[in-house]
């Protein structure tokens, strides 16, 4: 339910509605606009309906939210959300470029990549310390040592860190380093994990499951949002289709459609969709021109030596040209890099 208050409603009238709704065990999410306040009521619809809120003073009208996803929906919040992560904005006209290796392998590999992508203009640094690998015999990530190297990269470059949390047992050390907690495609429906990162309040990059619908992605985001954490970015990273000529099918249509369904920023991962370096640039250009709010891309100083995803990582030396071209495409969609400042700890 959405309770639209009158432009003349007082704070006391808004509070009276909140108290009444919460009194029947529902949650409230007030959005205070310049003109008026709208209160989202999330809970048992029948209980809330019985309150007959239309009769309360200051209330203009009460509208049902028809979608199963509520807090993430454009019905609930019609304007795009703009997140702020380490001084960089994401969403609206602000484009994010999140770049870095698939996984943290060594100090030299991590720090040199971080330095190169920062100098070229990336807004955040990615790198996995815990890796979801198809094979249990494959490299699983450096774990805590990887997190330590990411912390060093942050200190040297000032770039916010995006890193994956796979297991609730690792949440504390991950939160010590991560400016954005990545929930990988395979964990999109790990609801206990989603609720916990929701409670942490830390920004989240939520990747779409390999075979998940957009509605399922938004329902997963609700687990984070309902804990009061509004800092969620959705990520399209390719889905399984019948096509076998490439790894996954990047669902470009998801960009404009998610934007109709939801106010949350939409980030695109061309690297994992393609699985091949030669497709990363064209997919990035298409995603940026289609209105994506950012790209997360894999970059390695010597991709051929990479421990995982060697075939898809861009050589770090090519990253500057790549970024320039992607930004030209983002400009077509009216977006520019939310480049914030090489402040904290930046070395050059
Ligand atoms: C990753 O970004 O490192 C990753 C493993 O991606 P995904 O969860 O989309 O496969
Ligand atoms: Mn990877």
mmCIF file of C-alpha atoms and ligand atoms in Angstrom:
data_model
loop_
_atom_site.group_PDB
_atom_site.id
_atom_site.type_symbol
_atom_site.label_atom_id
_atom_site.label_comp_id
_atom_site.label_asym_id
_atom_site.label_seq_id
_atom_site.Cartn_x
_atom_site.Cartn_y
_atom_site.Cartn_z
ATOM 1 C CA UNK A 1 0.000 0.000 0.000
ATOM 2 C CA UNK A 2 1.074 3.555 -0.585
ATOM 3 C CA UNK A 3 -0.384 6.287 1.540
ATOM 4 C CA UNK A 4 -0.124 9.623 -0.239
ATOM 5 C CA UNK A 5 -0.260 12.501 2.248
ATOM 6 C CA UNK A 6 -1.710 15.891 1.364
ATOM 7 C CA UNK A 7 0.838 18.627 0.559
ATOM 8 C CA UNK A 8 -0.451 20.400 3.685
ATOM 9 C CA UNK A 9 0.003 17.392 5.996
ATOM 10 C CA UNK A 10 1.950 18.124 9.159
ATOM 11 C CA UNK A 11 4.740 16.001 10.621
ATOM 12 C CA UNK A 12 2.377 14.955 13.413
ATOM 13 C CA UNK A 13 -0.191 13.745 10.864
ATOM 14 C CA UNK A 14 2.495 11.756 9.024
ATOM 15 C CA UNK A 15 3.623 10.234 12.323
ATOM 16 C CA UNK A 16 0.041 9.336 13.260
ATOM 17 C CA UNK A 17 -0.289 7.327 10.035
ATOM 18 C CA UNK A 18 3.057 5.610 10.641
ATOM 19 C CA UNK A 19 2.041 4.672 14.200
ATOM 20 C CA UNK A 20 -1.291 3.333 13.037
ATOM 21 C CA UNK A 21 0.263 1.171 10.288
ATOM 22 C CA UNK A 22 3.054 -0.133 12.501
ATOM 23 C CA UNK A 23 0.462 -0.864 15.180
ATOM 24 C CA UNK A 24 -0.822 -3.782 13.069
ATOM 25 C CA UNK A 25 2.672 -5.189 12.570
ATOM 26 C CA UNK A 26 3.310 -3.700 9.110
ATOM 27 C CA UNK A 27 6.500 -1.813 8.210
ATOM 28 C CA UNK A 28 6.535 1.740 6.961
ATOM 29 C CA UNK A 29 8.904 3.442 4.552
ATOM 30 C CA UNK A 30 8.207 7.171 4.383
ATOM 31 C CA UNK A 31 9.502 9.065 1.354
ATOM 32 C CA UNK A 32 9.642 12.762 2.136
ATOM 33 C CA UNK A 33 9.452 14.721 -1.099
ATOM 34 C CA UNK A 34 9.673 18.444 -1.679
ATOM 35 C CA UNK A 35 5.933 18.713 -2.283
ATOM 36 C CA UNK A 36 4.489 15.897 -0.238
ATOM 37 C CA UNK A 37 5.211 12.746 1.740
ATOM 38 C CA UNK A 38 4.350 9.248 0.603
ATOM 39 C CA UNK A 39 4.364 6.379 3.087
ATOM 40 C CA UNK A 40 4.917 2.837 1.852
ATOM 41 C CA UNK A 41 3.218 0.250 4.055
ATOM 42 C CA UNK A 42 4.596 -3.257 3.695
ATOM 43 C CA UNK A 43 2.798 -6.054 5.452
ATOM 44 C CA UNK A 44 -0.398 -8.013 5.428
ATOM 45 C CA UNK A 45 -2.590 -6.140 2.950
ATOM 46 C CA UNK A 46 -5.824 -7.041 4.716
ATOM 47 C CA UNK A 47 -4.634 -5.718 8.062
ATOM 48 C CA UNK A 48 -3.590 -2.424 6.514
ATOM 49 C CA UNK A 49 -6.820 -2.110 4.501
ATOM 50 C CA UNK A 50 -8.872 -2.544 7.657
ATOM 51 C CA UNK A 51 -7.288 0.575 9.139
ATOM 52 C CA UNK A 52 -9.289 2.777 6.739
ATOM 53 C CA UNK A 53 -6.469 5.255 6.513
ATOM 54 C CA UNK A 54 -8.304 7.488 4.031
ATOM 55 C CA UNK A 55 -10.250 8.883 6.969
ATOM 56 C CA UNK A 56 -7.176 10.089 8.852
ATOM 57 C CA UNK A 57 -6.347 13.759 8.753
ATOM 58 C CA UNK A 58 -3.585 14.702 6.360
ATOM 59 C CA UNK A 59 -4.158 11.638 4.154
ATOM 60 C CA UNK A 60 -4.920 12.349 0.510
ATOM 61 C CA UNK A 61 -5.366 8.807 -0.854
ATOM 62 C CA UNK A 62 -4.343 5.204 -0.347
ATOM 63 C CA UNK A 63 -3.121 3.240 -3.364
ATOM 64 C CA UNK A 64 -2.477 -0.485 -3.586
ATOM 65 C CA UNK A 65 0.928 -1.664 -4.824
ATOM 66 C CA UNK A 66 0.063 -4.405 -7.245
ATOM 67 C CA UNK A 67 3.490 -5.844 -7.963
ATOM 68 C CA UNK A 68 4.891 -8.629 -5.781
ATOM 69 C CA UNK A 69 8.122 -6.605 -5.606
ATOM 70 C CA UNK A 70 7.347 -3.498 -3.620
ATOM 71 C CA UNK A 71 10.249 -1.481 -2.242
ATOM 72 C CA UNK A 72 12.219 -1.936 -5.459
ATOM 73 C CA UNK A 73 9.318 -0.947 -7.711
ATOM 74 C CA UNK A 74 8.793 2.255 -9.632
ATOM 75 C CA UNK A 75 5.259 2.243 -8.225
ATOM 76 C CA UNK A 76 6.781 2.692 -4.794
ATOM 77 C CA UNK A 77 9.444 5.166 -5.918
ATOM 78 C CA UNK A 78 8.973 6.640 -9.393
ATOM 79 C CA UNK A 79 12.311 8.464 -9.551
ATOM 80 C CA UNK A 80 15.614 6.634 -10.146
ATOM 81 C CA UNK A 81 17.673 5.974 -7.030
ATOM 82 C CA UNK A 82 21.107 7.532 -6.899
ATOM 83 C CA UNK A 83 23.517 5.712 -4.595
ATOM 84 C CA UNK A 84 26.610 7.270 -3.148
ATOM 85 C CA UNK A 85 29.582 4.990 -2.666
ATOM 86 C CA UNK A 86 32.834 6.419 -1.396
ATOM 87 C CA UNK A 87 31.937 9.832 -2.832
ATOM 88 C CA UNK A 88 30.965 8.417 -6.254
ATOM 89 C CA UNK A 89 27.363 8.570 -7.352
ATOM 90 C CA UNK A 90 25.679 5.723 -9.239
ATOM 91 C CA UNK A 91 22.270 6.053 -10.906
ATOM 92 C CA UNK A 92 20.377 8.868 -12.584
ATOM 93 C CA UNK A 93 22.907 10.551 -14.845
ATOM 94 C CA UNK A 94 25.869 9.073 -12.964
ATOM 95 C CA UNK A 95 27.703 6.215 -14.665
ATOM 96 C CA UNK A 96 29.969 3.844 -12.718
ATOM 97 C CA UNK A 97 32.972 1.959 -14.070
ATOM 98 C CA UNK A 98 33.891 -0.909 -11.780
ATOM 99 C CA UNK A 99 37.065 -2.595 -12.990
ATOM 100 C CA UNK A 100 39.577 -5.093 -11.694
ATOM 101 C CA UNK A 101 40.632 -8.704 -11.879
ATOM 102 C CA UNK A 102 38.367 -11.705 -11.591
ATOM 103 C CA UNK A 103 40.241 -12.761 -8.513
ATOM 104 C CA UNK A 104 42.959 -11.428 -6.267
ATOM 105 C CA UNK A 105 46.007 -13.531 -7.104
ATOM 106 C CA UNK A 106 49.028 -11.684 -5.739
ATOM 107 C CA UNK A 107 50.066 -8.342 -4.276
ATOM 108 C CA UNK A 108 51.728 -7.208 -7.491
ATOM 109 C CA UNK A 109 48.812 -8.247 -9.722
ATOM 110 C CA UNK A 110 46.248 -6.574 -7.447
ATOM 111 C CA UNK A 111 48.052 -3.327 -6.768
ATOM 112 C CA UNK A 112 49.250 -2.792 -10.340
ATOM 113 C CA UNK A 113 45.746 -3.366 -11.740
ATOM 114 C CA UNK A 114 44.210 -1.040 -9.174
ATOM 115 C CA UNK A 115 46.708 1.670 -10.017
ATOM 116 C CA UNK A 116 46.196 1.355 -13.786
ATOM 117 C CA UNK A 117 42.395 1.376 -13.667
ATOM 118 C CA UNK A 118 42.337 4.297 -11.256
ATOM 119 C CA UNK A 119 44.631 6.364 -13.444
ATOM 120 C CA UNK A 120 42.466 5.608 -16.462
ATOM 121 C CA UNK A 121 39.388 6.831 -14.567
ATOM 122 C CA UNK A 122 37.621 3.780 -13.078
ATOM 123 C CA UNK A 123 35.315 4.686 -10.213
ATOM 124 C CA UNK A 124 35.562 1.434 -8.216
ATOM 125 C CA UNK A 125 37.855 -1.569 -7.979
ATOM 126 C CA UNK A 126 36.584 -5.147 -8.177
ATOM 127 C CA UNK A 127 38.346 -8.347 -7.168
ATOM 128 C CA UNK A 128 37.234 -11.624 -5.636
ATOM 129 C CA UNK A 129 38.789 -13.058 -2.494
ATOM 130 C CA UNK A 130 36.116 -15.769 -2.279
ATOM 131 C CA UNK A 131 35.349 -17.271 -5.687
ATOM 132 C CA UNK A 132 32.270 -19.287 -6.665
ATOM 133 C CA UNK A 133 33.870 -21.916 -8.911
ATOM 134 C CA UNK A 134 31.958 -24.548 -10.821
ATOM 135 C CA UNK A 135 34.595 -27.113 -9.855
ATOM 136 C CA UNK A 136 35.444 -27.683 -6.195
ATOM 137 C CA UNK A 137 38.958 -28.617 -7.396
ATOM 138 C CA UNK A 138 39.559 -25.194 -8.986
ATOM 139 C CA UNK A 139 41.204 -22.224 -7.202
ATOM 140 C CA UNK A 140 38.720 -20.955 -4.628
ATOM 141 C CA UNK A 141 40.264 -17.530 -3.935
ATOM 142 C CA UNK A 142 42.850 -16.286 -1.431
ATOM 143 C CA UNK A 143 40.221 -15.692 1.264
ATOM 144 C CA UNK A 144 41.354 -13.440 4.099
ATOM 145 C CA UNK A 145 44.746 -12.816 2.478
ATOM 146 C CA UNK A 146 42.863 -11.620 -0.616
ATOM 147 C CA UNK A 147 40.813 -9.232 1.509
ATOM 148 C CA UNK A 148 44.015 -7.848 2.997
ATOM 149 C CA UNK A 149 45.369 -7.123 -0.490
ATOM 150 C CA UNK A 150 42.115 -5.414 -1.452
ATOM 151 C CA UNK A 151 42.415 -3.227 1.645
ATOM 152 C CA UNK A 152 45.911 -2.273 0.501
ATOM 153 C CA UNK A 153 44.625 -1.454 -2.987
ATOM 154 C CA UNK A 154 41.979 0.789 -1.441
ATOM 155 C CA UNK A 155 44.560 2.558 0.669
ATOM 156 C CA UNK A 156 46.846 3.153 -2.318
ATOM 157 C CA UNK A 157 44.239 4.268 -4.822
ATOM 158 C CA UNK A 158 41.275 5.537 -2.810
ATOM 159 C CA UNK A 159 38.980 3.404 -4.978
ATOM 160 C CA UNK A 160 35.967 1.842 -3.254
ATOM 161 C CA UNK A 161 36.181 -1.963 -3.216
ATOM 162 C CA UNK A 162 33.590 -4.324 -4.689
ATOM 163 C CA UNK A 163 34.100 -7.906 -3.527
ATOM 164 C CA UNK A 164 31.956 -10.997 -3.285
ATOM 165 C CA UNK A 165 30.497 -12.519 -0.134
ATOM 166 C CA UNK A 166 29.587 -16.169 -0.640
ATOM 167 C CA UNK A 167 29.180 -17.483 2.857
ATOM 168 C CA UNK A 168 27.578 -15.879 5.911
ATOM 169 C CA UNK A 169 30.503 -17.083 8.026
ATOM 170 C CA UNK A 170 32.785 -14.629 6.179
ATOM 171 C CA UNK A 171 30.589 -11.563 6.547
ATOM 172 C CA UNK A 172 32.674 -9.825 9.218
ATOM 173 C CA UNK A 173 36.025 -9.813 7.424
ATOM 174 C CA UNK A 174 34.320 -8.980 4.098
ATOM 175 C CA UNK A 175 32.544 -5.986 5.643
ATOM 176 C CA UNK A 176 35.864 -4.700 6.953
ATOM 177 C CA UNK A 177 37.018 -4.160 3.370
ATOM 178 C CA UNK A 178 34.015 -4.073 1.047
ATOM 179 C CA UNK A 179 32.464 -0.730 0.149
ATOM 180 C CA UNK A 180 30.075 -2.780 -1.969
ATOM 181 C CA UNK A 181 29.231 -6.391 -1.166
ATOM 182 C CA UNK A 182 28.794 -8.420 -4.328
ATOM 183 C CA UNK A 183 26.225 -11.209 -4.208
ATOM 184 C CA UNK A 184 27.091 -13.519 -7.076
ATOM 185 C CA UNK A 185 24.705 -15.011 -9.583
ATOM 186 C CA UNK A 186 24.774 -18.370 -7.823
ATOM 187 C CA UNK A 187 23.734 -16.837 -4.525
ATOM 188 C CA UNK A 188 20.993 -14.567 -5.851
ATOM 189 C CA UNK A 189 18.408 -16.682 -4.072
ATOM 190 C CA UNK A 190 20.388 -17.333 -0.891
ATOM 191 C CA UNK A 191 17.806 -15.529 1.195
ATOM 192 C CA UNK A 192 19.632 -15.797 4.537
ATOM 193 C CA UNK A 193 22.676 -14.143 2.949
ATOM 194 C CA UNK A 194 20.530 -11.417 1.364
ATOM 195 C CA UNK A 195 18.787 -10.596 4.653
ATOM 196 C CA UNK A 196 22.099 -10.387 6.475
ATOM 197 C CA UNK A 197 23.724 -8.035 3.953
ATOM 198 C CA UNK A 198 20.483 -6.087 4.125
ATOM 199 C CA UNK A 199 20.933 -5.715 7.878
ATOM 200 C CA UNK A 200 24.575 -4.677 7.403
ATOM 201 C CA UNK A 201 23.423 -1.526 5.579
ATOM 202 C CA UNK A 202 26.410 -1.814 3.200
ATOM 203 C CA UNK A 203 25.791 -1.157 -0.522
ATOM 204 C CA UNK A 204 25.123 -4.363 -2.449
ATOM 205 C CA UNK A 205 25.717 -5.393 -6.062
ATOM 206 C CA UNK A 206 23.123 -8.104 -6.634
ATOM 207 C CA UNK A 207 23.829 -10.264 -9.679
ATOM 208 C CA UNK A 208 21.042 -11.906 -11.615
ATOM 209 C CA UNK A 209 20.962 -15.690 -11.314
ATOM 210 C CA UNK A 210 21.929 -17.681 -14.404
ATOM 211 C CA UNK A 211 18.329 -18.717 -14.991
ATOM 212 C CA UNK A 212 16.396 -16.122 -13.061
ATOM 213 C CA UNK A 213 13.652 -13.885 -14.352
ATOM 214 C CA UNK A 214 13.717 -10.145 -13.767
ATOM 215 C CA UNK A 215 10.868 -10.519 -11.302
ATOM 216 C CA UNK A 216 12.888 -13.079 -9.342
ATOM 217 C CA UNK A 217 15.836 -10.680 -9.330
ATOM 218 C CA UNK A 218 13.642 -7.929 -7.923
ATOM 219 C CA UNK A 219 12.113 -10.272 -5.341
ATOM 220 C CA UNK A 220 15.672 -11.125 -4.237
ATOM 221 C CA UNK A 221 16.427 -7.401 -3.920
ATOM 222 C CA UNK A 222 13.389 -7.073 -1.636
ATOM 223 C CA UNK A 223 15.155 -9.261 0.956
ATOM 224 C CA UNK A 224 17.876 -6.598 1.187
ATOM 225 C CA UNK A 225 15.595 -3.571 0.934
ATOM 226 C CA UNK A 226 13.145 -4.812 3.538
ATOM 227 C CA UNK A 227 15.934 -4.705 6.134
ATOM 228 C CA UNK A 228 16.130 -0.956 5.585
ATOM 229 C CA UNK A 229 19.123 -1.122 3.220
ATOM 230 C CA UNK A 230 18.274 0.965 0.161
ATOM 231 C CA UNK A 231 21.736 0.765 -1.376
ATOM 232 C CA UNK A 232 21.142 -1.951 -3.928
ATOM 233 C CA UNK A 233 22.470 -2.121 -7.497
ATOM 234 C CA UNK A 234 21.054 -4.766 -9.820
ATOM 235 C CA UNK A 235 23.471 -6.527 -12.165
ATOM 236 C CA UNK A 236 22.707 -8.196 -15.490
ATOM 237 C CA UNK A 237 25.502 -10.698 -16.179
ATOM 238 C CA UNK A 238 24.085 -12.960 -18.860
ATOM 239 C CA UNK A 239 21.571 -15.777 -18.665
ATOM 240 C CA UNK A 240 21.372 -19.346 -19.924
ATOM 241 C CA UNK A 241 19.642 -19.734 -23.256
ATOM 242 C CA UNK A 242 19.706 -22.408 -25.979
ATOM 243 C CA UNK A 243 22.582 -20.593 -27.729
ATOM 244 C CA UNK A 244 25.937 -22.371 -27.468
ATOM 245 C CA UNK A 245 28.127 -20.125 -29.654
ATOM 246 C CA UNK A 246 29.096 -18.087 -26.579
ATOM 247 C CA UNK A 247 28.933 -18.561 -22.834
ATOM 248 C CA UNK A 248 25.784 -16.747 -21.703
ATOM 249 C CA UNK A 249 23.310 -14.475 -23.445
ATOM 250 C CA UNK A 250 23.650 -10.904 -22.233
ATOM 251 C CA UNK A 251 20.070 -9.791 -21.789
ATOM 252 C CA UNK A 252 20.299 -6.214 -23.040
ATOM 253 C CA UNK A 253 16.536 -5.875 -22.898
ATOM 254 C CA UNK A 254 16.812 -6.276 -19.132
ATOM 255 C CA UNK A 255 18.276 -2.760 -18.947
ATOM 256 C CA UNK A 256 15.277 -0.720 -20.158
ATOM 257 C CA UNK A 257 12.781 -3.211 -18.749
ATOM 258 C CA UNK A 258 14.327 -3.237 -15.268
ATOM 259 C CA UNK A 259 14.257 0.531 -15.385
ATOM 260 C CA UNK A 260 10.533 0.443 -16.036
ATOM 261 C CA UNK A 261 10.030 -2.033 -13.195
ATOM 262 C CA UNK A 262 12.440 -0.611 -10.635
ATOM 263 C CA UNK A 263 14.132 2.569 -9.458
ATOM 264 C CA UNK A 264 17.368 0.718 -8.571
ATOM 265 C CA UNK A 265 20.527 1.336 -10.651
ATOM 266 C CA UNK A 266 21.299 -1.323 -13.265
ATOM 267 C CA UNK A 267 24.922 -2.396 -13.767
ATOM 268 C CA UNK A 268 26.013 -4.693 -16.604
ATOM 269 C CA UNK A 269 28.765 -7.326 -16.472
ATOM 270 C CA UNK A 270 29.863 -8.020 -20.053
ATOM 271 C CA UNK A 271 32.850 -10.146 -18.948
ATOM 272 C CA UNK A 272 30.976 -13.053 -17.391
ATOM 273 C CA UNK A 273 28.258 -12.928 -20.029
ATOM 274 C CA UNK A 274 30.726 -13.201 -22.893
ATOM 275 C CA UNK A 275 33.438 -15.407 -21.456
ATOM 276 C CA UNK A 276 35.518 -13.996 -24.327
ATOM 277 C CA UNK A 277 37.590 -10.828 -24.453
ATOM 278 C CA UNK A 278 36.632 -9.871 -28.034
ATOM 279 C CA UNK A 279 32.965 -9.521 -27.091
ATOM 280 C CA UNK A 280 33.512 -7.358 -24.024
ATOM 281 C CA UNK A 281 33.804 -4.012 -25.851
ATOM 282 C CA UNK A 282 30.763 -4.389 -28.148
ATOM 283 C CA UNK A 283 28.599 -5.615 -25.268
ATOM 284 C CA UNK A 284 29.796 -2.751 -23.065
ATOM 285 C CA UNK A 285 29.007 -0.185 -25.765
ATOM 286 C CA UNK A 286 25.548 -1.632 -26.266
ATOM 287 C CA UNK A 287 24.841 -1.743 -22.531
ATOM 288 C CA UNK A 288 26.004 1.829 -21.972
ATOM 289 C CA UNK A 289 24.007 3.139 -24.935
ATOM 290 C CA UNK A 290 20.936 1.246 -23.707
ATOM 291 C CA UNK A 291 21.032 3.194 -20.456
ATOM 292 C CA UNK A 292 22.973 1.006 -18.023
ATOM 293 C CA UNK A 293 24.084 2.896 -14.920
ATOM 294 C CA UNK A 294 27.490 1.293 -15.001
ATOM 295 C CA UNK A 295 29.701 -1.565 -16.088
ATOM 296 C CA UNK A 296 31.622 -4.097 -14.032
ATOM 297 C CA UNK A 297 34.482 -5.455 -16.099
ATOM 298 C CA UNK A 298 37.399 -7.809 -15.552
ATOM 299 C CA UNK A 299 40.904 -6.427 -16.127
ATOM 300 C CA UNK A 300 44.248 -8.150 -15.575
ATOM 301 C CA UNK A 301 47.839 -6.999 -16.179
ATOM 302 C CA UNK A 302 48.625 -10.277 -18.012
ATOM 303 C CA UNK A 303 45.277 -11.937 -18.779
ATOM 304 C CA UNK A 304 46.813 -15.032 -20.311
ATOM 305 C CA UNK A 305 48.396 -15.871 -16.971
ATOM 306 C CA UNK A 306 45.210 -15.272 -14.976
ATOM 307 C CA UNK A 307 44.226 -18.054 -12.584
ATOM 308 C CA UNK A 308 40.568 -17.783 -13.515
ATOM 309 C CA UNK A 309 38.578 -16.358 -16.395
ATOM 310 C CA UNK A 310 41.780 -15.810 -18.431
ATOM 311 C CA UNK A 311 39.902 -15.739 -21.739
ATOM 312 C CA UNK A 312 37.645 -12.816 -20.829
ATOM 313 C CA UNK A 313 39.800 -10.394 -18.849
ATOM 314 C CA UNK A 314 40.874 -7.229 -20.648
ATOM 315 C CA UNK A 315 44.596 -6.432 -20.650
ATOM 316 C CA UNK A 316 45.137 -3.601 -18.187
ATOM 317 C CA UNK A 317 47.061 -1.653 -20.834
ATOM 318 C CA UNK A 318 43.953 -1.517 -23.037
ATOM 319 C CA UNK A 319 41.670 -0.319 -20.267
ATOM 320 C CA UNK A 320 42.107 3.421 -20.895
ATOM 321 C CA UNK A 321 40.970 3.154 -24.538
ATOM 322 C CA UNK A 322 38.162 0.815 -23.559
ATOM 323 C CA UNK A 323 36.870 3.264 -20.938
ATOM 324 C CA UNK A 324 36.977 6.186 -23.346
ATOM 325 C CA UNK A 325 34.826 4.327 -25.849
ATOM 326 C CA UNK A 326 32.354 3.121 -23.242
ATOM 327 C CA UNK A 327 31.965 6.660 -21.911
ATOM 328 C CA UNK A 328 31.137 7.906 -25.414
ATOM 329 C CA UNK A 329 28.329 5.335 -25.532
ATOM 330 C CA UNK A 330 27.140 6.288 -22.030
ATOM 331 C CA UNK A 331 26.996 9.909 -23.166
ATOM 332 C CA UNK A 332 24.496 8.876 -25.854
ATOM 333 C CA UNK A 333 22.219 7.770 -23.021
ATOM 334 C CA UNK A 334 22.837 11.035 -21.159
ATOM 335 C CA UNK A 335 25.217 9.635 -18.554
ATOM 336 C CA UNK A 336 28.727 10.510 -17.526
ATOM 337 C CA UNK A 337 31.263 9.098 -15.160
ATOM 338 C CA UNK A 338 30.621 9.953 -11.589
ATOM 339 C CA UNK A 339 34.231 10.470 -11.180
ATOM 340 C CA UNK A 340 34.973 11.472 -7.877
ATOM 341 C CA UNK A 341 38.070 12.544 -6.844
ATOM 342 C CA UNK A 342 41.211 10.739 -6.367
ATOM 343 C CA UNK A 343 41.190 11.670 -2.736
ATOM 344 C CA UNK A 344 41.668 9.297 0.188
ATOM 345 C CA UNK A 345 45.034 7.714 0.054
ATOM 346 C CA UNK A 346 45.540 8.422 -3.648
ATOM 347 C CA UNK A 347 49.199 8.317 -4.502
ATOM 348 C CA UNK A 348 49.537 10.453 -7.595
HETATM 349 C C1 LIG B 1 32.307 -12.507 -10.533
HETATM 350 O O1 LIG B 1 31.871 -11.380 -10.806
HETATM 351 O O2 LIG B 1 33.446 -12.671 -10.097
HETATM 352 C C2 LIG B 1 31.447 -13.682 -10.754
HETATM 353 C C3 LIG B 1 31.817 -14.889 -10.371
HETATM 354 O O3 LIG B 1 30.300 -13.386 -11.395
HETATM 355 P P1 LIG B 1 28.907 -14.211 -11.468
HETATM 356 O O4 LIG B 1 28.436 -14.415 -10.060
HETATM 357 O O5 LIG B 1 28.049 -13.296 -12.265
HETATM 358 O O6 LIG B 1 29.199 -15.489 -12.185
HETATM 359 MN MN1 LIG B 2 35.449 -13.925 -13.217
#
